Amino acid sequence: MSLPAVVPAPASIEQAAGAPFRLSDSTRIEGEADAATALTALVEARTGLSPAANGGGPTVTVAIERGGPAESYRLVADEASVTITGADDAGLFYGVQTLGQLIARDGDDWIVPAVSIDDAPRFAYRGVMLDVARHFHSVETVKAYIDDAAGLKFNALHLHLSDDQGWRIELHSRPKLTELAAGSAVGGDAGGFYTRDDYREIVEHAASRHMIVVPEIDMPGHTHAVGLAYPELVEEPVIADHMREDGSELPESGKHYGGIAVGFSSLKIHDEATYDFAADVFGELAAMTPGPYLHLGGDEALGTPDEDFALFVSRVSGIIADLGKTPVAWHEAGDAPDLAEATVGQYWGFMRPTDGMDDKARGFVRNGGRLILSPADAIYLDMQYPTGPQLGLTWANGPTSVQRAYEWEPSTILADVDDSDILGVEAPLWSETIRTLDDIETMAFPRIAAAAEAGWSPATDASELRTWDSFRERVGSLGPLWTSLGIGFHPSDEIDWATE
C-alpha cells in the first residue's frame, strides 16, 4: 500500500487501515475560525464542493493544542472524521495545506485517505525571494506568489527592492528615489514602485499566510539607480573588459540602465553622506517591517575595493543592528572583520563551492550568526529548464533540471557547517527575463517544491521519502491541485503528472 502523496515530505506519515473520509456539501468544518475559513476555500477550489460550519455530515475539526514544536501539526483522518491540530496558528495553517494535498478524486466522489501524520519543520527559515527590481511586479502578483509559496510551507518572502535597473519602495526620507529612479526596468520596460500603503498590504497579506517579509536594499553595489536620484552618493561606473567584449549594455552616469550586467556600480564608501543615506533607508524600512530581518545585499560589489567593501558592510550591518533588526547579507560579506555580531549570511554559491565562497560563508558562523542556503545551481528558480519555455538564464551551471533542484542536502554544502549553523533555505527568483505572474509560476513550479522539501523535511538520510524517485511521484500527484488553484506550472517531462 503506497503512502498518500504530501510535499514537502512530512516528518512522519502512516497509512491507516479502513475506508477513506468522504467529502460532500454536507461535510461540517468546525473549530478555529481562520483555519476553518481557509480550509473551506481550499476544499471549494479543489473540489467544487461547498462544505459549511453548519453542515450535518461527517466533521473536519481544526484546532490548536499548544505545547508542541513551533509550526508543527498533527493530522488524523479516518472514515468518520478528519482532525488537524496545530501547536500554533502557523502549524494549523500548514496542516490545512497538507489536507488540501490529500484530497483525491474517487470516481465521482472526493476522499481523504485514512492516514496519520505528525509533522514539524527541519529549519526555522524557509524562504522564497522575488526580484522586483529587474522587472517590477504588482502588489497582486506578489500576493499571488505569497499564496503559492505558503501552500508549500514557506514562511518568508525576501523582496529584492533595489538594483541597477530601478528602485521599488517609496520612502518619505528619500523621495527622489521613486520620483527619479523607479521608472525603468530591464530592456527598457516600464518600471514601478510600491507606495508605503502597497508595502503594508504585502506585509499584511504575507502575515495572514504566516510569512514574514524580508526587504532587501542592495548595496554598496547594484546601486546605479540610486545615482539617478542622488548622484552625489555614487561612484562612476566601473566598466570591466568582459562587459565590452560580450556586448553588454554599458551603463552611463545619470541615465537609466536597462541591461543585465553586474558589478559596475558602487556607493561612495568614504563619504559620510552615504551612511546617512543607509540610516535613512533602513530606519524607515525597519519601521515599516514587523519581521526581524533587513537585508543589506552586499553581493557582486566588483566596483568596490575589498577593504572599502569590508568597511561598508561592517558599518551598515551595525546601523541595522542598532535599529533592533537582524542584518542579512549575501555571503561576500562574511569575511568583513567588524561585521555586526549575529549577522545572517546568505550563501548563493554552487553546490560545490568555488573561489573561497564557502570560507566567506563560514565567516558568518564564526561571527555568531547563521546561514541561509541558496545554492544557485540547485534552487535559483530563474535558471532555464533543460527543455521548456524560453525564459531564464544559464550562468549557474544551467540549465537546471528538477532532479538537480531536488538532489542536494543542506548539511553537506559547506564543510564544517551543520544544522545548528543553518537558519534555513531560500529559493531566489531573479527577474531579468521574468515579466508576468505566468512567468514566475512557470519558472518556480515544480522546482520550488524541491526547495520546500529541503527546508521543511527531514534530512536525506533520515527519511525513506527523501529520494528523487519518491519526490517525482509525490510532486506529480500535485498537478491537479495546482491546476485547480490556477498555478501555471511547467509540465516537466521528468515528472509523471497525475490527471483526473
Short mmCIF file of C-alpha atoms in Angstrom, two decimals:
data_model
loop_
_atom_site.label_atom_id
_atom_site.label_comp_id
_atom_site.label_asym_id
_atom_site.label_seq_id
_atom_site.Cartn_x
_atom_site.Cartn_y
_atom_site.Cartn_z
CA MET A 1 0.00 0.00 0.00
CA SER A 2 1.61 3.28 -1.11
CA LEU A 3 1.63 6.27 1.20
CA PRO A 4 -0.51 9.31 0.34
CA ALA A 5 1.48 11.97 -1.50
CA VAL A 6 2.49 15.03 0.55
CA VAL A 7 5.03 17.72 -0.44
CA PRO A 8 7.16 18.66 1.40
CA ALA A 9 7.59 15.20 2.87
CA PRO A 10 6.31 15.13 6.46
CA ALA A 11 8.39 14.09 9.43
CA SER A 12 6.11 11.07 9.97
CA ILE A 13 3.28 9.66 7.86
CA GLU A 14 1.48 6.35 8.25
CA GLN A 15 -1.23 4.86 6.09
CA ALA A 16 -4.10 3.79 8.33
CA ALA A 17 -6.41 0.84 7.85
CA GLY A 18 -10.01 1.39 6.94
CA ALA A 19 -12.11 3.33 4.47
CA PRO A 20 -11.34 6.92 3.50
CA PHE A 21 -13.17 10.00 4.68
CA ARG A 22 -15.67 11.19 2.05
CA LEU A 23 -16.20 14.88 1.40
CA SER A 24 -19.54 16.33 0.36
CA ASP A 25 -21.56 19.53 0.57
CA SER A 26 -22.83 18.29 3.93
CA THR A 27 -19.34 17.96 5.40
CA ARG A 28 -19.04 20.04 8.56
CA ILE A 29 -15.87 22.11 9.06
CA GLU A 30 -15.54 23.38 12.59
CA GLY A 31 -13.01 24.76 15.01
CA GLU A 32 -10.58 27.66 14.85
CA ALA A 33 -12.22 30.30 12.67
CA ASP A 34 -9.37 31.42 10.40
CA ALA A 35 -8.23 27.87 9.70
CA ALA A 36 -11.80 26.71 9.05
CA THR A 37 -12.31 29.56 6.58
CA ALA A 38 -9.03 28.78 4.82
CA LEU A 39 -9.89 25.08 4.62
CA THR A 40 -13.37 25.77 3.27
CA ALA A 41 -11.90 27.92 0.49
CA LEU A 42 -9.30 25.26 -0.32
CA VAL A 43 -11.90 22.48 -0.49
CA GLU A 44 -14.11 24.61 -2.74
CA ALA A 45 -11.22 25.40 -5.09
CA ARG A 46 -10.09 21.78 -5.22
CA THR A 47 -13.45 20.02 -5.47
CA GLY A 48 -16.24 22.48 -6.22
CA LEU A 49 -18.00 21.33 -3.05
CA SER A 50 -19.31 23.83 -0.51
CA PRO A 51 -18.88 22.41 2.99
CA ALA A 52 -20.12 24.62 5.81
CA ALA A 53 -19.80 25.14 9.53
CA ASN A 54 -23.43 24.12 9.92
CA GLY A 55 -23.21 21.05 7.73
CA GLY A 56 -24.80 17.90 9.04
CA GLY A 57 -22.38 15.32 7.70
CA PRO A 58 -19.04 13.93 8.92
CA THR A 59 -16.81 16.51 10.55
CA VAL A 60 -13.43 18.05 9.83
CA THR A 61 -12.10 19.66 13.01
CA VAL A 62 -9.29 22.23 13.08
CA ALA A 63 -7.88 23.20 16.47
CA ILE A 64 -4.82 24.49 18.29
CA GLU A 65 -3.18 22.48 21.06
CA ARG A 66 -0.25 24.40 22.48
CA GLY A 67 2.95 22.77 23.61
CA GLY A 68 4.45 21.15 20.53
CA PRO A 69 7.35 22.42 18.39
CA ALA A 70 6.80 25.71 16.59
CA GLU A 71 4.85 25.33 13.32
CA SER A 72 4.10 21.65 13.97
CA TYR A 73 0.80 19.90 13.44
CA ARG A 74 -0.90 16.50 13.63
CA LEU A 75 -3.42 15.27 11.07
CA VAL A 76 -5.54 12.14 11.56
CA ALA A 77 -8.12 11.01 9.01
CA ASP A 78 -10.43 8.00 9.07
CA GLU A 79 -13.84 7.16 7.68
CA ALA A 80 -15.67 9.07 10.41
CA SER A 81 -13.68 12.29 10.73
CA VAL A 82 -10.61 14.36 9.99
CA THR A 83 -8.81 16.21 12.78
CA ILE A 84 -5.98 18.72 12.39
CA THR A 85 -4.31 20.08 15.49
CA GLY A 86 -1.58 22.68 15.32
CA ALA A 87 0.88 23.63 18.02
CA ASP A 88 0.29 27.24 16.98
CA ASP A 89 -1.56 29.20 14.30
CA ALA A 90 1.14 28.53 11.72
CA GLY A 91 1.17 24.80 12.43
CA LEU A 92 -2.59 24.64 12.00
CA PHE A 93 -2.32 26.54 8.72
CA TYR A 94 0.28 24.06 7.45
CA GLY A 95 -1.91 21.16 8.46
CA VAL A 96 -4.68 22.66 6.34
CA GLN A 97 -2.28 22.86 3.37
CA THR A 98 -1.43 19.18 3.83
CA LEU A 99 -5.09 18.24 3.89
CA GLY A 100 -5.54 20.10 0.62
CA GLN A 101 -2.89 17.87 -0.93
CA LEU A 102 -4.51 14.71 0.41
CA ILE A 103 -7.90 15.34 -1.22
CA ALA A 104 -8.26 12.98 -4.18
CA ARG A 105 -10.95 12.05 -6.65
CA ASP A 106 -12.61 8.65 -6.28
CA GLY A 107 -14.91 8.24 -9.26
CA ASP A 108 -17.49 10.97 -8.83
CA ASP A 109 -16.58 11.47 -5.17
CA TRP A 110 -13.83 13.27 -3.27
CA ILE A 111 -11.99 11.49 -0.48
CA VAL A 112 -9.26 11.91 2.11
CA PRO A 113 -7.34 8.65 2.64
CA ALA A 114 -7.12 7.18 6.12
CA VAL A 115 -3.80 8.49 7.37
CA SER A 116 -1.89 9.71 10.42
CA ILE A 117 0.69 12.49 10.05
CA ASP A 118 2.92 14.10 12.67
CA ASP A 119 4.90 16.92 11.16
CA ALA A 120 7.27 19.75 12.05
CA PRO A 121 9.85 21.73 10.05
CA ARG A 122 13.53 20.94 9.96
CA PHE A 123 14.59 24.60 9.61
CA ALA A 124 13.03 27.71 11.10
CA TYR A 125 13.51 29.84 7.96
CA ARG A 126 12.06 28.66 4.66
CA GLY A 127 12.08 31.42 2.10
CA VAL A 128 11.42 32.43 -1.44
CA MET A 129 12.92 35.55 -2.99
CA LEU A 130 11.29 37.63 -5.70
CA ASP A 131 13.34 40.19 -7.61
CA VAL A 132 11.06 43.15 -8.30
CA ALA A 133 13.93 45.43 -9.35
CA ARG A 134 14.96 44.00 -12.73
CA HIS A 135 11.28 43.80 -13.66
CA PHE A 136 8.64 45.32 -11.44
CA HIS A 137 5.78 43.09 -10.25
CA SER A 138 2.48 44.41 -8.99
CA VAL A 139 1.06 44.04 -5.50
CA GLU A 140 -1.45 41.49 -6.81
CA THR A 141 1.33 39.42 -8.40
CA VAL A 142 3.35 39.45 -5.18
CA LYS A 143 0.28 38.42 -3.16
CA ALA A 144 -0.39 35.56 -5.57
CA TYR A 145 3.19 34.34 -5.21
CA ILE A 146 2.83 34.52 -1.42
CA ASP A 147 -0.22 32.25 -1.70
CA ASP A 148 1.66 29.86 -3.98
CA ALA A 149 4.63 29.61 -1.62
CA ALA A 150 2.58 29.36 1.57
CA GLY A 151 0.88 26.26 0.19
CA LEU A 152 4.28 24.56 0.31
CA LYS A 153 5.01 25.72 3.88
CA PHE A 154 7.40 28.56 3.06
CA ASN A 155 7.39 31.22 5.78
CA ALA A 156 9.49 34.09 4.40
CA LEU A 157 9.27 36.33 1.33
CA HIS A 158 12.53 38.10 0.52
CA LEU A 159 11.81 41.11 -1.71
CA HIS A 160 14.76 42.39 -3.75
CA LEU A 161 13.64 46.03 -3.84
CA SER A 162 16.56 47.81 -5.50
CA ASP A 163 19.13 47.22 -8.19
CA ASP A 164 20.92 49.00 -11.02
CA GLN A 165 17.73 48.95 -13.08
CA GLY A 166 15.35 50.54 -10.60
CA TRP A 167 14.26 51.47 -7.08
CA ARG A 168 10.95 49.95 -5.95
CA ILE A 169 9.91 51.26 -2.50
CA GLU A 170 8.56 54.68 -1.51
CA LEU A 171 10.42 56.30 1.38
CA HIS A 172 9.42 59.64 2.86
CA SER A 173 13.01 60.29 3.89
CA ARG A 174 14.32 59.96 0.33
CA PRO A 175 11.50 60.92 -2.07
CA LYS A 176 13.73 61.33 -5.12
CA LEU A 177 14.31 57.57 -5.22
CA THR A 178 10.80 56.90 -6.51
CA GLU A 179 10.50 60.23 -8.32
CA LEU A 180 13.61 59.70 -10.44
CA ALA A 181 14.85 56.11 -10.12
CA ALA A 182 11.77 53.86 -10.35
CA GLY A 183 10.61 54.33 -13.92
CA SER A 184 12.76 51.80 -15.76
CA ALA A 185 13.44 48.07 -15.94
CA VAL A 186 15.49 45.58 -17.95
CA GLY A 187 15.11 46.03 -21.69
CA GLY A 188 13.60 49.48 -21.34
CA ASP A 189 10.38 48.02 -19.93
CA ALA A 190 8.18 50.10 -17.67
CA GLY A 191 9.21 50.28 -14.04
CA GLY A 192 7.14 50.98 -10.97
CA PHE A 193 7.31 51.06 -7.20
CA TYR A 194 5.36 50.19 -4.08
CA THR A 195 3.86 53.01 -2.07
CA ARG A 196 4.09 52.68 1.67
CA ASP A 197 0.45 51.51 1.63
CA ASP A 198 1.30 48.94 -1.05
CA TYR A 199 4.14 47.60 1.05
CA ARG A 200 1.90 47.45 4.11
CA GLU A 201 -0.65 45.46 2.08
CA ILE A 202 2.04 42.96 1.04
CA VAL A 203 3.30 42.61 4.63
CA GLU A 204 -0.22 42.08 5.97
CA HIS A 205 -1.10 39.55 3.28
CA ALA A 206 2.10 37.64 3.99
CA ALA A 207 1.31 37.64 7.72
CA SER A 208 -2.13 36.19 7.02
CA ARG A 209 -0.29 33.25 5.40
CA HIS A 210 2.22 33.06 8.29
CA MET A 211 5.05 34.55 6.23
CA ILE A 212 7.38 37.41 7.11
CA VAL A 213 8.70 39.88 4.56
CA VAL A 214 12.47 40.40 4.34
CA PRO A 215 13.15 43.62 2.39
CA GLU A 216 16.48 43.92 0.62
CA ILE A 217 18.13 47.17 -0.38
CA ASP A 218 21.25 46.02 -2.20
CA MET A 219 24.45 48.00 -1.52
CA PRO A 220 27.19 49.10 -1.99
CA GLY A 221 26.99 47.57 -5.48
CA HIS A 222 23.85 47.23 -7.60
CA THR A 223 23.26 50.92 -6.89
CA HIS A 224 23.21 52.60 -10.30
CA ALA A 225 19.56 53.57 -9.76
CA VAL A 226 20.47 55.36 -6.52
CA GLY A 227 22.68 57.63 -8.60
CA LEU A 228 19.73 58.74 -10.72
CA ALA A 229 18.19 60.27 -7.61
CA TYR A 230 21.25 61.15 -5.54
CA PRO A 231 24.25 61.32 -7.90
CA GLU A 232 26.49 62.69 -5.16
CA LEU A 233 26.36 59.28 -3.42
CA VAL A 234 27.70 57.06 -6.20
CA GLU A 235 31.00 56.44 -7.93
CA GLU A 236 31.43 56.47 -11.69
CA PRO A 237 30.57 53.07 -13.27
CA VAL A 238 33.50 50.65 -13.49
CA ILE A 239 33.35 49.05 -16.94
CA ALA A 240 35.01 45.64 -16.95
CA ASP A 241 36.61 44.22 -20.09
CA HIS A 242 34.09 41.36 -20.25
CA MET A 243 31.25 43.88 -20.47
CA ARG A 244 32.78 45.41 -23.59
CA GLU A 245 33.56 42.01 -25.07
CA ASP A 246 30.22 40.27 -24.52
CA GLY A 247 28.04 43.01 -25.92
CA SER A 248 26.52 44.03 -22.59
CA GLU A 249 24.65 47.29 -22.47
CA LEU A 250 27.11 49.72 -20.91
CA PRO A 251 25.94 51.97 -18.07
CA GLU A 252 26.23 55.75 -18.19
CA SER A 253 26.10 58.00 -15.17
CA GLY A 254 22.76 59.72 -14.80
CA LYS A 255 20.95 57.52 -17.32
CA HIS A 256 18.56 54.63 -16.67
CA TYR A 257 20.21 51.24 -17.14
CA GLY A 258 18.27 48.51 -18.92
CA GLY A 259 20.97 45.86 -19.30
CA ILE A 260 21.75 42.88 -17.08
CA ALA A 261 25.50 43.27 -16.44
CA VAL A 262 26.53 43.31 -12.77
CA GLY A 263 29.34 44.64 -10.64
CA PHE A 264 29.90 48.07 -12.17
CA SER A 265 28.24 50.35 -9.60
CA SER A 266 29.23 51.43 -6.11
CA LEU A 267 28.26 53.88 -3.43
CA LYS A 268 30.97 56.23 -2.16
CA ILE A 269 32.44 54.33 0.76
CA HIS A 270 34.35 57.15 2.47
CA ASP A 271 31.63 59.79 2.31
CA GLU A 272 29.59 60.18 5.49
CA ALA A 273 26.58 61.15 3.37
CA THR A 274 26.48 57.50 2.23
CA TYR A 275 25.93 56.29 5.78
CA ASP A 276 23.32 58.99 6.37
CA PHE A 277 21.55 57.56 3.33
CA ALA A 278 21.79 54.00 4.65
CA ALA A 279 20.49 55.11 8.05
CA ASP A 280 17.52 56.87 6.43
CA VAL A 281 16.66 53.94 4.18
CA PHE A 282 16.97 51.15 6.72
CA GLY A 283 15.48 53.22 9.51
CA GLU A 284 12.31 53.79 7.54
CA LEU A 285 12.19 50.19 6.34
CA ALA A 286 12.62 48.95 9.92
CA ALA A 287 9.59 50.95 11.00
CA MET A 288 7.55 49.50 8.12
CA THR A 289 8.65 45.88 8.56
CA PRO A 290 7.48 43.85 11.57
CA GLY A 291 9.70 40.87 10.73
CA PRO A 292 13.13 40.53 12.36
CA TYR A 293 15.36 40.82 9.27
CA LEU A 294 16.64 43.60 6.99
CA HIS A 295 18.80 42.52 4.02
CA LEU A 296 21.62 44.86 3.02
CA GLY A 297 22.69 42.95 -0.10
CA GLY A 298 26.45 43.06 -0.44
CA ASP A 299 26.79 40.79 -3.47
CA GLU A 300 28.83 41.34 -6.60
CA ALA A 301 30.35 44.63 -5.43
CA LEU A 302 33.03 44.29 -8.10
CA GLY A 303 33.41 48.04 -8.46
CA THR A 304 34.29 48.45 -4.76
CA PRO A 305 37.82 47.70 -3.46
CA ASP A 306 37.88 44.83 -0.95
CA GLU A 307 38.93 46.94 2.04
CA ASP A 308 36.27 49.53 1.27
CA PHE A 309 33.66 46.80 0.91
CA ALA A 310 34.53 45.34 4.31
CA LEU A 311 34.33 48.78 5.90
CA PHE A 312 30.96 49.45 4.30
CA VAL A 313 29.19 46.22 5.22
CA SER A 314 30.54 46.43 8.76
CA ARG A 315 29.17 49.94 9.24
CA VAL A 316 25.81 49.27 7.59
CA SER A 317 25.27 45.99 9.41
CA GLY A 318 25.84 47.98 12.60
CA ILE A 319 23.26 50.55 11.55
CA ILE A 320 20.71 47.76 11.05
CA ALA A 321 21.58 46.06 14.34
CA ASP A 322 21.17 49.37 16.18
CA LEU A 323 17.62 49.53 14.77
CA GLY A 324 16.81 46.31 16.60
CA LYS A 325 16.79 44.20 13.44
CA THR A 326 19.00 41.29 12.43
CA PRO A 327 21.13 42.17 9.39
CA VAL A 328 21.23 39.74 6.47
CA ALA A 329 23.90 39.91 3.76
CA TRP A 330 24.98 37.80 0.79
CA HIS A 331 27.96 35.57 1.53
CA GLU A 332 30.60 38.00 0.21
CA ALA A 333 30.25 39.99 3.44
CA GLY A 334 31.24 37.04 5.63
CA ASP A 335 34.91 37.89 5.97
CA ALA A 336 34.41 41.54 6.95
CA PRO A 337 36.29 41.85 10.28
CA ASP A 338 33.81 44.12 12.09
CA LEU A 339 30.51 42.79 10.80
CA ALA A 340 27.70 43.25 13.32
CA GLU A 341 27.51 40.23 15.60
CA ALA A 342 24.99 37.55 14.58
CA THR A 343 24.54 38.95 11.06
CA VAL A 344 22.90 36.24 8.94
CA GLY A 345 24.71 35.19 5.78
CA GLN A 346 23.01 34.08 2.57
CA TYR A 347 25.09 31.65 0.52
CA TRP A 348 24.42 31.85 -3.21
CA GLY A 349 27.44 29.88 -4.42
CA PHE A 350 27.35 26.50 -6.06
CA MET A 351 26.73 23.10 -4.50
CA ARG A 352 30.47 22.59 -4.89
CA PRO A 353 31.84 25.93 -3.62
CA THR A 354 34.33 27.84 -5.76
CA ASP A 355 36.61 30.84 -5.29
CA GLY A 356 36.52 30.79 -1.49
CA MET A 357 32.75 31.30 -1.32
CA ASP A 358 32.49 28.66 1.39
CA ASP A 359 35.05 30.29 3.66
CA LYS A 360 33.29 33.65 3.36
CA ALA A 361 30.03 31.94 4.28
CA ARG A 362 31.63 30.27 7.31
CA GLY A 363 32.67 33.76 8.44
CA PHE A 364 29.10 34.44 9.49
CA VAL A 365 29.13 31.37 11.72
CA ARG A 366 32.43 32.43 13.26
CA ASN A 367 30.77 35.79 13.95
CA GLY A 368 27.90 34.19 15.87
CA GLY A 369 25.45 34.23 13.00
CA ARG A 370 23.77 31.54 10.95
CA LEU A 371 23.33 30.85 7.25
CA ILE A 372 20.53 30.80 4.71
CA LEU A 373 21.41 28.39 1.91
CA SER A 374 20.54 29.31 -1.66
CA PRO A 375 22.88 27.23 -3.84
CA ALA A 376 22.44 28.83 -7.24
CA ASP A 377 22.89 25.70 -9.32
CA ALA A 378 20.16 23.93 -7.35
CA ILE A 379 17.41 26.36 -6.33
CA TYR A 380 17.79 29.57 -8.33
CA LEU A 381 14.33 29.30 -9.84
CA ASP A 382 15.15 31.63 -12.75
CA MET A 383 17.61 29.18 -14.29
CA GLN A 384 16.37 27.65 -17.52
CA TYR A 385 14.87 24.18 -17.62
CA PRO A 386 16.64 21.60 -19.84
CA THR A 387 13.52 21.64 -22.01
CA GLY A 388 10.75 24.13 -21.63
CA PRO A 389 9.93 27.81 -22.03
CA GLN A 390 12.38 30.32 -23.44
CA LEU A 391 12.76 32.01 -20.09
CA GLY A 392 15.59 32.26 -17.63
CA LEU A 393 19.37 32.31 -17.67
CA THR A 394 22.02 29.59 -17.53
CA TRP A 395 25.05 31.07 -15.73
CA ALA A 396 24.61 28.89 -12.60
CA ASN A 397 25.73 25.68 -14.33
CA GLY A 398 22.35 25.74 -16.05
CA PRO A 399 20.02 24.61 -17.38
CA THR A 400 18.76 23.21 -14.07
CA SER A 401 16.65 20.06 -14.09
CA VAL A 402 14.01 19.30 -11.48
CA GLN A 403 16.12 16.34 -10.39
CA ARG A 404 19.16 18.52 -9.74
CA ALA A 405 16.98 21.04 -7.91
CA TYR A 406 15.97 18.19 -5.62
CA GLU A 407 19.13 16.15 -5.13
CA TRP A 408 21.09 18.22 -2.65
CA GLU A 409 21.39 18.05 1.11
CA PRO A 410 21.76 21.29 3.11
CA SER A 411 24.14 19.83 5.70
CA THR A 412 26.70 18.80 3.06
CA ILE A 413 27.01 22.03 1.03
CA LEU A 414 29.57 23.71 3.28
CA ALA A 415 32.22 21.81 5.22
CA ASP A 416 32.18 22.40 8.98
CA VAL A 417 28.63 23.79 8.80
CA ASP A 418 25.92 21.64 10.35
CA ASP A 419 22.20 22.02 11.01
CA SER A 420 22.74 24.18 14.08
CA ASP A 421 24.58 26.72 11.89
CA ILE A 422 21.83 26.78 9.24
CA LEU A 423 18.92 29.16 9.74
CA GLY A 424 17.20 27.78 6.66
CA VAL A 425 16.82 27.53 2.92
CA GLU A 426 15.70 30.10 0.36
CA ALA A 427 14.83 29.78 -3.33
CA PRO A 428 15.51 33.04 -5.21
CA LEU A 429 13.82 34.02 -8.46
CA TRP A 430 15.65 36.79 -10.32
CA SER A 431 13.64 38.66 -12.91
CA GLU A 432 15.93 39.61 -15.79
CA THR A 433 13.64 37.59 -18.11
CA ILE A 434 10.56 37.39 -15.86
CA ARG A 435 7.76 39.85 -16.63
CA THR A 436 4.46 38.31 -15.50
CA LEU A 437 2.88 36.07 -12.88
CA ASP A 438 2.67 33.36 -15.52
CA ASP A 439 6.45 33.64 -15.99
CA ILE A 440 7.00 33.45 -12.24
CA GLU A 441 4.86 30.36 -11.74
CA THR A 442 6.22 28.59 -14.81
CA MET A 443 9.80 29.00 -13.65
CA ALA A 444 9.06 28.28 -9.99
CA PHE A 445 6.81 25.23 -10.27
CA PRO A 446 7.70 22.39 -9.85
CA ARG A 447 11.26 23.23 -8.71
CA ILE A 448 10.01 25.38 -5.83
CA ALA A 449 8.63 22.17 -4.32
CA ALA A 450 12.16 20.75 -4.20
CA ALA A 451 13.33 23.80 -2.26
CA ALA A 452 10.35 23.44 0.07
CA GLU A 453 11.37 19.89 0.85
CA ALA A 454 14.99 20.89 1.50
CA GLY A 455 13.78 23.44 4.04
CA TRP A 456 10.95 21.56 5.76
CA SER A 457 11.53 17.82 5.52
CA PRO A 458 13.97 15.54 7.37
CA ALA A 459 17.49 15.19 6.02
CA THR A 460 18.00 12.92 3.04
CA ASP A 461 19.44 10.15 5.22
CA ALA A 462 16.64 10.36 7.79
CA SER A 463 13.52 9.54 5.77
CA GLU A 464 12.67 6.95 3.15
CA LEU A 465 10.64 9.62 1.36
CA ARG A 466 13.67 11.84 0.78
CA THR A 467 14.64 10.36 -2.58
CA TRP A 468 14.24 11.62 -6.12
CA ASP A 469 12.01 8.70 -7.08
CA SER A 470 9.69 9.40 -4.16
CA PHE A 471 9.65 13.13 -4.78
CA ARG A 472 8.91 12.92 -8.50
CA GLU A 473 5.95 10.65 -7.76
CA ARG A 474 4.64 12.83 -4.96
CA VAL A 475 5.06 16.13 -6.81
CA GLY A 476 3.44 14.62 -9.90
CA SER A 477 0.33 13.97 -7.85
CA LEU A 478 0.03 17.72 -7.16
CA GLY A 479 -0.65 18.61 -10.79
CA PRO A 480 -4.45 18.53 -10.40
CA LEU A 481 -4.29 20.57 -7.18
CA TRP A 482 -2.07 23.22 -8.75
CA THR A 483 -4.37 23.36 -11.77
CA SER A 484 -7.44 23.82 -9.56
CA LEU A 485 -5.65 26.66 -7.74
CA GLY A 486 -4.74 28.34 -11.03
CA ILE A 487 -0.99 27.80 -10.69
CA GLY A 488 0.59 27.66 -14.14
CA PHE A 489 3.36 25.14 -13.54
CA HIS A 490 5.85 23.86 -16.12
CA PRO A 491 4.83 20.27 -17.03
CA SER A 492 8.40 18.97 -16.94
CA ASP A 493 8.86 15.65 -18.69
CA GLU A 494 10.93 14.50 -15.70
CA ILE A 495 7.66 14.09 -13.79
CA ASP A 496 4.79 11.65 -14.40
CA TRP A 497 1.93 14.07 -13.87
CA ALA A 498 -1.34 12.76 -12.45
CA THR A 499 -4.57 13.51 -14.26
CA GLU A 500 -8.17 13.37 -13.17
#
